[in-house]
Short mmCIF file of C-alpha atoms and ligand atoms in Angstrom, two decimals:
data_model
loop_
_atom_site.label_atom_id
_atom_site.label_comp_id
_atom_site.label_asym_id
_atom_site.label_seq_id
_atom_site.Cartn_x
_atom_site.Cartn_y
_atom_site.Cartn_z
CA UNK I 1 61.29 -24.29 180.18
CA UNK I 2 59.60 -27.05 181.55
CA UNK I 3 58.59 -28.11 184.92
CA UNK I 4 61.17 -30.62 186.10
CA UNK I 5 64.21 -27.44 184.75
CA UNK I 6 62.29 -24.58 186.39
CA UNK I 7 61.92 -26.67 190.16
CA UNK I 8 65.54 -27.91 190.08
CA UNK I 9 66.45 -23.69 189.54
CA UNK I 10 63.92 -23.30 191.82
CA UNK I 11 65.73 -25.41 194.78
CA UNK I 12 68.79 -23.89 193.69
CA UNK I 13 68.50 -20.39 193.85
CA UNK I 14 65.72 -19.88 196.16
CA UNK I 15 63.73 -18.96 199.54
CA UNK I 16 60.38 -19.48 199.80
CA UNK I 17 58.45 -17.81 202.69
CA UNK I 18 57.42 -19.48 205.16
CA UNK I 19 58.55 -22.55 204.34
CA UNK I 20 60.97 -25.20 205.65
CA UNK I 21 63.73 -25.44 202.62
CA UNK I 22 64.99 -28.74 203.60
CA UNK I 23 61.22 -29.98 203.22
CA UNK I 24 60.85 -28.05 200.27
CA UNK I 25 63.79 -30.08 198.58
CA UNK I 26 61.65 -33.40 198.15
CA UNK I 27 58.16 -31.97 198.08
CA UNK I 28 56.28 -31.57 194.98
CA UNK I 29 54.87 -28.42 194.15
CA UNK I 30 53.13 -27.18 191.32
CA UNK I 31 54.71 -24.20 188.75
CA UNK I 32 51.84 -21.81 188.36
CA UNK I 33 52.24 -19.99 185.01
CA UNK I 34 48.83 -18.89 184.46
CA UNK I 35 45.48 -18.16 185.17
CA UNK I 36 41.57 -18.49 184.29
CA UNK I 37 39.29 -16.94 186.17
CA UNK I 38 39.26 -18.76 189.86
CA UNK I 39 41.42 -21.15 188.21
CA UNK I 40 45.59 -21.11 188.59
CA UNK I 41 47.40 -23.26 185.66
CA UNK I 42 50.41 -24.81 185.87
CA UNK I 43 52.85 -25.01 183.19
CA UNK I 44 52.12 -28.65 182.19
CA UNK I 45 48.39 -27.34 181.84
CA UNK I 46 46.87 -28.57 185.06
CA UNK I 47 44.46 -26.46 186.48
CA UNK I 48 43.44 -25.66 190.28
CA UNK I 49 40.84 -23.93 192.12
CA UNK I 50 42.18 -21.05 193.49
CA UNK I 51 40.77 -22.38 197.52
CA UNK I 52 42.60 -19.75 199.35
CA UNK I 53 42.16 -16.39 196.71
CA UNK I 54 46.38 -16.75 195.82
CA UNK I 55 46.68 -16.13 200.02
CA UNK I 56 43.71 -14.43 200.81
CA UNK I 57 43.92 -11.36 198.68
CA UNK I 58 42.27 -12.09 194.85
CA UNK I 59 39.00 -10.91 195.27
CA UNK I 60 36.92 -11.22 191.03
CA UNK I 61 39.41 -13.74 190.19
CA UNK I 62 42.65 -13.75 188.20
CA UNK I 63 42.58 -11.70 184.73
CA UNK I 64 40.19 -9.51 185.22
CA UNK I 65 39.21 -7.77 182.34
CA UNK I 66 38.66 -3.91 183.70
CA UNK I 67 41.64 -4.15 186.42
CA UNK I 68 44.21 -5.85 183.51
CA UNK I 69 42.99 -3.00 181.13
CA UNK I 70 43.75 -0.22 183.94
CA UNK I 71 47.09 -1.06 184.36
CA UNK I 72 47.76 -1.65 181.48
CA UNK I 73 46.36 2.27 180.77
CA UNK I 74 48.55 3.31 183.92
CA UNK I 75 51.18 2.03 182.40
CA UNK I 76 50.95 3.97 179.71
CA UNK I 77 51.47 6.79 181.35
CA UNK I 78 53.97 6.44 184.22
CA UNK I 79 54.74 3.36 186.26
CA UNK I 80 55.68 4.88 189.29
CA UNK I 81 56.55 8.22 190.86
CA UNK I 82 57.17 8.89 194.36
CA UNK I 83 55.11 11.10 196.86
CA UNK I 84 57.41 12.38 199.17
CA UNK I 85 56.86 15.91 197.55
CA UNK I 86 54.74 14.78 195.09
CA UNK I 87 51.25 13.51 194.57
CA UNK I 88 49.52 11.93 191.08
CA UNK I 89 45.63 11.20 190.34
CA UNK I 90 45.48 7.53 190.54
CA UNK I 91 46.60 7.66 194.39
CA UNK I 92 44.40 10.53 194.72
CA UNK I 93 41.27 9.20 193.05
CA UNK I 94 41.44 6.10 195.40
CA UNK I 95 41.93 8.17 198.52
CA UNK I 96 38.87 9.41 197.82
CA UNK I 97 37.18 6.44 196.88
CA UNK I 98 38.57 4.87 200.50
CA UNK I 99 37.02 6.85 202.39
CA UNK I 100 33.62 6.93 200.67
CA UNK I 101 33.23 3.05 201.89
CA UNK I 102 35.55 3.28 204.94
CA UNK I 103 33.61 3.16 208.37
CA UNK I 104 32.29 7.09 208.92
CA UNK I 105 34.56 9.21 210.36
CA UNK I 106 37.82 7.76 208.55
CA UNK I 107 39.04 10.35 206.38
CA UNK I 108 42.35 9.99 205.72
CA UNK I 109 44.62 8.14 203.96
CA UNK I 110 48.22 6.62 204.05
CA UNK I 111 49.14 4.37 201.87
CA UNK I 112 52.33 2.00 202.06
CA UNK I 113 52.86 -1.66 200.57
CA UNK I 114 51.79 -4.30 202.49
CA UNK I 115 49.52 -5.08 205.89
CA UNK I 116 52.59 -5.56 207.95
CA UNK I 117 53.56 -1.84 206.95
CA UNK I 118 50.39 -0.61 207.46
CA UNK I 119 49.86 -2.41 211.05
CA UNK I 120 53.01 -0.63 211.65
CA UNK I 121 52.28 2.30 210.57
CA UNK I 122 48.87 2.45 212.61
CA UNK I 123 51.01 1.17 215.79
CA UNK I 124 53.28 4.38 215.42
CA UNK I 125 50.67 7.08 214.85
CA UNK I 126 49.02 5.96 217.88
CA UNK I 127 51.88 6.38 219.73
CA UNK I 128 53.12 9.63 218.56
CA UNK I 129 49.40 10.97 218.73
CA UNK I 130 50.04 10.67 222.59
CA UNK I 131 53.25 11.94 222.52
CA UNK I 132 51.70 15.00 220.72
CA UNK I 133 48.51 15.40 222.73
CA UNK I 134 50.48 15.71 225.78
CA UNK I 135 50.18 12.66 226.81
CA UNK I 136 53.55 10.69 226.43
CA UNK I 137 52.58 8.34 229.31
CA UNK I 138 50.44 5.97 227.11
CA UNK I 139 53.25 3.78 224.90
CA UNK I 140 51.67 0.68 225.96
CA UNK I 141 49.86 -1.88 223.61
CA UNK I 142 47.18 -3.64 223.94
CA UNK I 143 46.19 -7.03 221.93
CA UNK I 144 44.40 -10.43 221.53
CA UNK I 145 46.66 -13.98 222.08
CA UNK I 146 46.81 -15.62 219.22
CA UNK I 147 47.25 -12.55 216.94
CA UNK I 148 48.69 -12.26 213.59
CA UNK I 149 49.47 -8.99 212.51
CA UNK I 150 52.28 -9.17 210.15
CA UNK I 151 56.10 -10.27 209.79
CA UNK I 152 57.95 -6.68 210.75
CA UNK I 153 59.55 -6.38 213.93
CA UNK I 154 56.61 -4.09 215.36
CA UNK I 155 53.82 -5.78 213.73
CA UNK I 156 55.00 -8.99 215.49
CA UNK I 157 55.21 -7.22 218.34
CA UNK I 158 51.68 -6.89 219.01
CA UNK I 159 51.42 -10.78 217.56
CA UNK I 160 50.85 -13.24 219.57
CA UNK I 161 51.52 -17.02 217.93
CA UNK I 162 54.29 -18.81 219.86
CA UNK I 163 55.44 -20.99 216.84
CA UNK I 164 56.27 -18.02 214.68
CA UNK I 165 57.05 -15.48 217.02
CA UNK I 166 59.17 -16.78 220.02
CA UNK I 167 62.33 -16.67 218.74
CA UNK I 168 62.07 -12.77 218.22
CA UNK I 169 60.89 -11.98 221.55
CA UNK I 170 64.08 -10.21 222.96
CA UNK I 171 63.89 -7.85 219.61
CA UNK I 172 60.11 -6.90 220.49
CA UNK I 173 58.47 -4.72 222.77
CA UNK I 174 56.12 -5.85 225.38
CA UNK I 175 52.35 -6.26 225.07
CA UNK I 176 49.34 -6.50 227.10
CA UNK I 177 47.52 -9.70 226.03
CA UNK I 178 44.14 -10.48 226.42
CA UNK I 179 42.48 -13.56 225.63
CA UNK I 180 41.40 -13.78 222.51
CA UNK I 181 37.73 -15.66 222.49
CA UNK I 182 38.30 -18.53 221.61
CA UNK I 183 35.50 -20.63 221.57
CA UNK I 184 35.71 -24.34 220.65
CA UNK I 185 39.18 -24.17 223.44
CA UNK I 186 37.56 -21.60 226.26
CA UNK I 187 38.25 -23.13 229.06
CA UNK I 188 34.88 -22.90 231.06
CA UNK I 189 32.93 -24.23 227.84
CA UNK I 190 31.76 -22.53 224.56
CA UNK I 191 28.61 -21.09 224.75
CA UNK I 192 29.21 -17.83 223.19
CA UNK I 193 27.01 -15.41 225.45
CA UNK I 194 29.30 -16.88 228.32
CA UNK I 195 32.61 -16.67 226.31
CA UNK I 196 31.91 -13.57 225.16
CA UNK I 197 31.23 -12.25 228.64
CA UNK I 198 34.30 -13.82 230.07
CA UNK I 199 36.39 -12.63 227.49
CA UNK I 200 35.25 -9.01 227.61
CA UNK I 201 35.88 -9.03 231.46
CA UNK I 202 39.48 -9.92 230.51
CA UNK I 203 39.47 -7.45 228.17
CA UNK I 204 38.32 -4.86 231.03
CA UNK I 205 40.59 -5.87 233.74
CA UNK I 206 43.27 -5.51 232.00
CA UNK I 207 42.41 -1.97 229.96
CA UNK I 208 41.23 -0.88 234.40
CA UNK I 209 44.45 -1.95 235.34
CA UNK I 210 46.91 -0.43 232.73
CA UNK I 211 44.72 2.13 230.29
CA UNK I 212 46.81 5.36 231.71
CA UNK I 213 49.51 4.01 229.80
CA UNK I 214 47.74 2.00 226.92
CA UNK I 215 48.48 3.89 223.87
CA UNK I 216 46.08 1.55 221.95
CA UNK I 217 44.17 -1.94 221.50
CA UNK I 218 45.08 -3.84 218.24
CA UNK I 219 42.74 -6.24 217.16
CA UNK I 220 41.44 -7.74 213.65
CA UNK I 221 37.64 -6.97 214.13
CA UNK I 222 35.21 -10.53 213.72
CA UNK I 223 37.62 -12.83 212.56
CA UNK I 224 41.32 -13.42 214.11
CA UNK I 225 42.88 -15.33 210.12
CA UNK I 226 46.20 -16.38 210.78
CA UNK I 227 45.55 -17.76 214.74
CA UNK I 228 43.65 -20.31 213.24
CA UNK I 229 40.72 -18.32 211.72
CA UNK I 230 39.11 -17.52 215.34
CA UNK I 231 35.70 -16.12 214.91
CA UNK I 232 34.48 -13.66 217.21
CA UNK I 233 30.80 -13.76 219.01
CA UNK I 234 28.07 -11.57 218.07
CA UNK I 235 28.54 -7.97 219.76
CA UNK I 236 32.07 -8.36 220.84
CA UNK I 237 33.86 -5.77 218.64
CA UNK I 238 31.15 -3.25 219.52
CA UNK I 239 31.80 -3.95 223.19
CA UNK I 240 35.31 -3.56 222.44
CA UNK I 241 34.82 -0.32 220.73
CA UNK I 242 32.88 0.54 223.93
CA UNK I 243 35.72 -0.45 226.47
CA UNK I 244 38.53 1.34 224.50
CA UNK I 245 36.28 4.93 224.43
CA UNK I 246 35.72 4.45 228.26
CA UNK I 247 39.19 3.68 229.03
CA UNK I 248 40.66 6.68 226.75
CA UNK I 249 42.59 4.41 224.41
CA UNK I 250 42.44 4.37 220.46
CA UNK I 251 41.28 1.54 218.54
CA UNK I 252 42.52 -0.39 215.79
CA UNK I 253 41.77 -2.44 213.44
CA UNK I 254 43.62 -4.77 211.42
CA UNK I 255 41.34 -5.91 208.35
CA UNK I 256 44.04 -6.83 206.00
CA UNK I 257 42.42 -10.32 206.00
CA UNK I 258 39.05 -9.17 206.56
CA UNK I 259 38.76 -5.99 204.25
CA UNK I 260 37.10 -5.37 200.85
CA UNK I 261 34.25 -7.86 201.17
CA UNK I 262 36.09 -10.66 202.69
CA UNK I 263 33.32 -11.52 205.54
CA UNK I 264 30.14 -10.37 203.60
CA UNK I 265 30.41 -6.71 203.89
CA UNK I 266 32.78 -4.16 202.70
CA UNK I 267 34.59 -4.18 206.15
CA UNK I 268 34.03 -6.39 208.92
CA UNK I 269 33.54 -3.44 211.27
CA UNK I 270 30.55 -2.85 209.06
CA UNK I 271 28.69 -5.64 210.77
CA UNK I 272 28.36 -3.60 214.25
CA UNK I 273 28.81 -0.08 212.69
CA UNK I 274 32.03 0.19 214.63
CA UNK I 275 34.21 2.94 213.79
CA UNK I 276 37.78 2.72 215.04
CA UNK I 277 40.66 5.07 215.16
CA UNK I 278 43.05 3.12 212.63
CA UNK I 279 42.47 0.66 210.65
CA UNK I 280 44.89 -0.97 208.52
CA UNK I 281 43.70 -2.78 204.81
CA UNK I 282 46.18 -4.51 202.37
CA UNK I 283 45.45 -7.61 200.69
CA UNK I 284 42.06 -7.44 198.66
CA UNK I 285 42.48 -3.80 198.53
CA UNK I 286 43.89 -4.74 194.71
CA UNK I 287 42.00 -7.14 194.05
CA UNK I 288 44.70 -9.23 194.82
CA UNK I 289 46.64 -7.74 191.65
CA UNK I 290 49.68 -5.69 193.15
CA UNK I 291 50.89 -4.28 196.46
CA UNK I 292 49.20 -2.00 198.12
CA UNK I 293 48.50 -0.74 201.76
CA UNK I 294 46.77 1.93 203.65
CA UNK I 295 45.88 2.73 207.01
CA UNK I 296 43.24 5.17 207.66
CA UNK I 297 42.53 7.29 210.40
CA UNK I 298 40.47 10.20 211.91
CA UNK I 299 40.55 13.94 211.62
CA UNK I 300 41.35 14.34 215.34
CA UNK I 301 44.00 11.95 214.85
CA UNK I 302 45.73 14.17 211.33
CA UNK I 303 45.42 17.39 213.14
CA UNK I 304 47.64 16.08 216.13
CA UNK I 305 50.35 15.87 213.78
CA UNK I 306 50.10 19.48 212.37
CA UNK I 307 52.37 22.37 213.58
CA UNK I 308 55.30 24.39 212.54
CA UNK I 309 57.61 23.11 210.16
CA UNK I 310 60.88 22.91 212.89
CA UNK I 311 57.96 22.03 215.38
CA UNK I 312 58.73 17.88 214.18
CA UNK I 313 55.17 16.72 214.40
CA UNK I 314 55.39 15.06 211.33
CA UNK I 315 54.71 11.37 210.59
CA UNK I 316 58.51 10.92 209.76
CA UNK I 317 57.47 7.48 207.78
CA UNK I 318 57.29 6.76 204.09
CA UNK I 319 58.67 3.92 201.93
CA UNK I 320 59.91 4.03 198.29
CA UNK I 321 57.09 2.95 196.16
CA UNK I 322 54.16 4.20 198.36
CA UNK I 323 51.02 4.71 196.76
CA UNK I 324 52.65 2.70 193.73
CA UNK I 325 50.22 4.39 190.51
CA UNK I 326 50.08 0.65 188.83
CA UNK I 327 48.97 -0.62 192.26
CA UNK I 328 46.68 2.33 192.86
CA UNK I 329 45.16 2.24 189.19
CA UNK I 330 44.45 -1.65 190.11
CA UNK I 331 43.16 -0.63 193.23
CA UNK I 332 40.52 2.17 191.23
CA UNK I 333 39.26 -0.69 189.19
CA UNK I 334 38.69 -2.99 191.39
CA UNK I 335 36.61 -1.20 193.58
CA UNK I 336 34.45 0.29 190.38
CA UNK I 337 33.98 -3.77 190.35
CA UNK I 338 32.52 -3.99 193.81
CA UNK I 339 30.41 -1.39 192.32
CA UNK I 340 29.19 -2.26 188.78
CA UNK I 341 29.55 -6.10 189.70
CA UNK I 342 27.31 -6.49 193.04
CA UNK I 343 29.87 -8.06 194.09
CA UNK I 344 28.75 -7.50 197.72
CA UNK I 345 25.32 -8.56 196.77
CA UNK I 346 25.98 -11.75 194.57
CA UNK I 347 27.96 -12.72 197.41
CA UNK I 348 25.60 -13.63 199.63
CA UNK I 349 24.01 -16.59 198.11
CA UNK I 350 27.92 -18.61 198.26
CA UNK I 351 28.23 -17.72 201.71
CA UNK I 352 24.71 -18.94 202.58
CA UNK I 353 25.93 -22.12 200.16
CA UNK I 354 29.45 -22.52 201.97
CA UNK I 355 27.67 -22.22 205.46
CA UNK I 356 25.03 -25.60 204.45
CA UNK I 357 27.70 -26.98 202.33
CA UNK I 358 30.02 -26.84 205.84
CA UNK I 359 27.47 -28.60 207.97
CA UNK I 360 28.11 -32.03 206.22
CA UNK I 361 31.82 -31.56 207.26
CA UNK I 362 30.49 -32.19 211.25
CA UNK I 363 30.07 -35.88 209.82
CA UNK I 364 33.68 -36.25 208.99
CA UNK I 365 35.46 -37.93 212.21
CA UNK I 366 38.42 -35.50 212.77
CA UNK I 367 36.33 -32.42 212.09
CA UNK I 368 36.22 -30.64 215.43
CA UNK I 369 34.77 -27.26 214.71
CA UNK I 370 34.32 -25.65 211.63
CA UNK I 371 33.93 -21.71 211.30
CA UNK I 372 33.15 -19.29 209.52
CA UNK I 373 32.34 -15.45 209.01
CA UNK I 374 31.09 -14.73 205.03
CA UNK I 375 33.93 -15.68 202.75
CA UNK I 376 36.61 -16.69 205.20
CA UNK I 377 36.74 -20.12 206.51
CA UNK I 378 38.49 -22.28 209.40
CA UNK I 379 37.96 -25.84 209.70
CA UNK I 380 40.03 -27.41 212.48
CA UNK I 381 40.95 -31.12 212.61
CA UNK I 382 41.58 -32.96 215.93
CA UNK I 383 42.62 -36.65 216.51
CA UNK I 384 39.95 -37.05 219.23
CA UNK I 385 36.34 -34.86 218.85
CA UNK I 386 35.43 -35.88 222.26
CA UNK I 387 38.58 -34.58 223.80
CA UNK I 388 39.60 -32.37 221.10
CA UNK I 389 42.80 -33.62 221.46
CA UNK I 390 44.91 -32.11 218.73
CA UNK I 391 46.96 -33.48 216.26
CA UNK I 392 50.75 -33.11 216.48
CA UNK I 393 52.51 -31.29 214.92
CA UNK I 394 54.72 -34.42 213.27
CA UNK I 395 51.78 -36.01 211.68
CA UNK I 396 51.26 -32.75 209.21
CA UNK I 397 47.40 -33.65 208.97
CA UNK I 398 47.04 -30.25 207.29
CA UNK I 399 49.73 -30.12 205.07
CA UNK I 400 48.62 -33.99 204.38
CA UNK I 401 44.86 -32.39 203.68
CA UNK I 402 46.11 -30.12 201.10
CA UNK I 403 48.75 -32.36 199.04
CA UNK I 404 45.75 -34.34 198.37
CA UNK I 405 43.27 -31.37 197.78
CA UNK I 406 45.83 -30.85 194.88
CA UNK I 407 45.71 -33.86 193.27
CA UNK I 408 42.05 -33.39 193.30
CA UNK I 409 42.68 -29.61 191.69
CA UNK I 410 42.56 -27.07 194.35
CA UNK I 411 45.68 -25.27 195.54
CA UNK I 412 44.27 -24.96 199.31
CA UNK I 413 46.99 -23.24 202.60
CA UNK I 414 46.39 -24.50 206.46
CA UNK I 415 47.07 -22.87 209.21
CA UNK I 416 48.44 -26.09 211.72
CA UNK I 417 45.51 -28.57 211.77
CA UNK I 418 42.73 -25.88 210.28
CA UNK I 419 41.99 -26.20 206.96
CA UNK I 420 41.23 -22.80 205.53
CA UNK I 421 39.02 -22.18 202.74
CA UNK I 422 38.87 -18.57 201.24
CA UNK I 423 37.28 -17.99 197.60
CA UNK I 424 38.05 -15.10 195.56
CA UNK I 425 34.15 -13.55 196.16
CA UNK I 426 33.91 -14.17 192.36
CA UNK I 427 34.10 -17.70 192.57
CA UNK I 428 30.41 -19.37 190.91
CA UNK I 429 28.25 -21.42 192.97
CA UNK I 430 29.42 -24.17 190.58
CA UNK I 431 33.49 -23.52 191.46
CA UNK I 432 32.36 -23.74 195.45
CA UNK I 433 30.57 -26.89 195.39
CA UNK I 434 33.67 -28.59 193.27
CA UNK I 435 35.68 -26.45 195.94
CA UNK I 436 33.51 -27.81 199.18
CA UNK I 437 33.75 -31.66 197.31
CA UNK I 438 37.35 -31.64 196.77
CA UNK I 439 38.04 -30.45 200.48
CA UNK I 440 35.51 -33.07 202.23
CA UNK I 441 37.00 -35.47 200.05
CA UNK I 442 40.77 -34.49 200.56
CA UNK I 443 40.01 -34.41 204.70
CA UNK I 444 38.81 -37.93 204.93
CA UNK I 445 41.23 -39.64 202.79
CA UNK I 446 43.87 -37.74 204.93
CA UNK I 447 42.61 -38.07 208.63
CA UNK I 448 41.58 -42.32 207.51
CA UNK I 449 45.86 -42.70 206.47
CA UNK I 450 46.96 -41.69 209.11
CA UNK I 451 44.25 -43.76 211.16
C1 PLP O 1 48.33 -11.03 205.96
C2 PLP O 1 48.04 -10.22 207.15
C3 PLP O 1 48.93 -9.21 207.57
C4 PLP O 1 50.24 -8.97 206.90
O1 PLP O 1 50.09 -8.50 205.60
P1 PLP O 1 51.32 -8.61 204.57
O2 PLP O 1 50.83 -7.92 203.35
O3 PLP O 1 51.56 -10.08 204.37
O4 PLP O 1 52.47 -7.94 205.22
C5 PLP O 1 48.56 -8.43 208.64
N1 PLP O 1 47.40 -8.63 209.28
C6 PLP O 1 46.54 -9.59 208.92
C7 PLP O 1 45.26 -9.73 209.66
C8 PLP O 1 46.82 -10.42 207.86
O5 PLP O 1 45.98 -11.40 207.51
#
């Protein structure tokens, strides 16, 4: 079928995510059939950089051959089977594997679908571990403005962007929020010792005021993605980590975005050797091939939930298709890749690459900050750099960036007025320059229009 039959079925039968249909209706958009490595194809042939890793989850590209050639063994054998009651090897082989490169001390697993699901499920062991430990006081949450955690009623719960959360706010329950630290917008300037200070004193007051009922602190450890990509100063999640032990509230962290690589290391709590209570990983976890979702957790944190069968300690929580065996076998493979690839290693070069490649962008006149932690990558546009005046919302400068970035061939996603780049960690050198080029290129054809 070609591409003009498949959009017209497309606009007929469809809802896209995150999208606004009547816009969708007029806008042109690309059929992807295929893929090539980094590369996404259309079915009239065209082909585009993959900018954001398919939404921030490929991680060695598309059609890889070791993950295709596990599923394709997997499926071979069973496609799915459930595990309430049951258990198979693929879900247990990468349990095992998890917790070998999960932060020390995480050693269990619980796998669901996707990093809404497993924010959620991280949000409810905390609470029942209280409930459990004796002490059902502490139902409270704790977490950063600005915060993206996922699309289910909890996980948007402890979210905290107006724009796609306001109109849910009688359905949710209520939040502590701290500021999240923001640097280019802190409002007594941006040197990062100072914003980091200031910010952790918020963090304080408000775990001093309230911890005796905080259950936990949700927070996605160096980089806040969806906010706006919101990198966080040197030290801060280790301070955090600090503040929640002292106040007698679990920790956790949300690396869906930031797992499996995504910021340089394996996980971004890596980078201060932070352990927390929960942490939730989705996305990469893959390779960006199927869905899959865990959230790990402690020993101490397990054995709360233990007791006599008509005790009711249980987790009472488990979807269909957890630990999916086609998603798990994908998952086995891809992190024999991080292995037998140096992945990890080879990707230190791009980042150093991105990072100088990123510094020309300061030159650009509606490029207000740029930032950046490994792999993932925020660059926010603002109609005045001496103000930072933002754009508005009307003008679309982002959506205008990356309608252009595709002409050029790279499918890129914003986030508002930030342009966010995110390679698949096996992009070349060669693919991120073209990559870097296109979006430079894109950004000041974009921000001159509209004047
Ligand atoms: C994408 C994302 C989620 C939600 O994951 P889904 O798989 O889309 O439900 C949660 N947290 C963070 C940090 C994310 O980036």
């Amino acid at each position: 079928m070609n591409s003009k039959k498949l959009i017209a079925k497309d606009r007929k039968y469809l809802w896209h995510p995150f999208t606004q249909m009547r816009d969708w209706q007029t806008e042109e958009v690309p059929v992807i059939e295929r893929a090539d490595g980094c590369y996404l194809i259309d079915v009239e042939g065209k082909r585009y950089l993959d900018g954001v890793s398919s939404l921030w989850c490929n991680v060695h590209g598309h059609r890889v051959k070791e993950i295709d050639r596990a599923v394709k063994k997997q499926l071979g054998k069973i496609a799915h089977s459930t595990f309430l009651g049951l258990t198979h090897p693929p879900g247990i082989e990468l349990a095992e594997k998890l917790v070998a490169i999960a932060p020390r001390g995480l050693c269990r697993v619980f796998y669901s679908d996707s990093g809404s699901e497993a924010v959620e499920i991280a949000i409810k062991m905390a609470y029942q571990y209280w409930q459990q430990r004796g002490q059902p006081q502490k139902k409270k949450f704790a977490k950063l403005t600005n915060a993206y955690h996922g699309d289910t009623i909890g996980s948007v719960s402890v979210g905290g962007i107006d724009l796609f959360h306001r109109v849910y706010k009688p359905l949710l329950f209520g939040t502590l929020a701290i500021p999240s630290p923001y640097r280019y917008r802190w409002p007594t300037g941006s040197d990062p010792e100072r914003v980091k200070e200031e910010s952790l004193k918020a963090m304080e007051n408000v775990f001093k005021k309230h911890h005796k009922e905080i259950a936990a602190f949700v927070m996605e450890p160096l980089m806040q993605g969806a906010a706006g990509m919101i990198d966080q100063p040197e030290g801060y999640i280790s301070r955090a980590r600090q503040l929640t032990k002292k106040y007698n509230m679990l920790l956790i962290f949300d690396e869906v975005a930031t797992g499996f690589g995504r910021t340089g290391k394996m996980f971004a709590a890596e980078h201060e050797r932070v352990t927390p209570d929960l942490m939730a990983v989705a996305k990469g976890i893959t390779g960006g091939y199927l869905p899959l979702a865990a959230t790990l957790t402690t020993e101490e944190i397990y054995n709360a939930f233990l007791g006599k069968h008509d005790e009711f300690r249980t987790f009472f929580h488990g979807h269909t298709y957890t630990a999916n065996p086609l998603a798990c076998a994908a998952a086995i493979a891809n992190l024999e890749l991080f292995k037998k690839g140096k992945t990890l290693k080879r990707l230190q070069p791009k980042i150093k690459l991105l990072r100088e490649g990123l510094q020309g962008f300061y030159g650009l006149k509606n490029v207000g900050d740029v930032r950046q932690a490994g792999a993932m990558i925020g660059i926010e546009l603002v109609r005045d750099k001496g103000t930072k005046e933002p754009f508005e919302a009307r003008e679309k400068i982002g959506v205008r960036v990356i309608e252009r970035a595709r002409k050029k061939g790279a499918i890129l996603r914003p986030l508002g007025s930030v342009i966010v780049l995110m390679p698949p960690l096996g992009m070349s050198e060669k693919e991120i320059g073209r990559l870097l080029d296109i979006t430079y290129g894109s950004i000041e054809e974009a921000t001159n229009e509209i004047g």
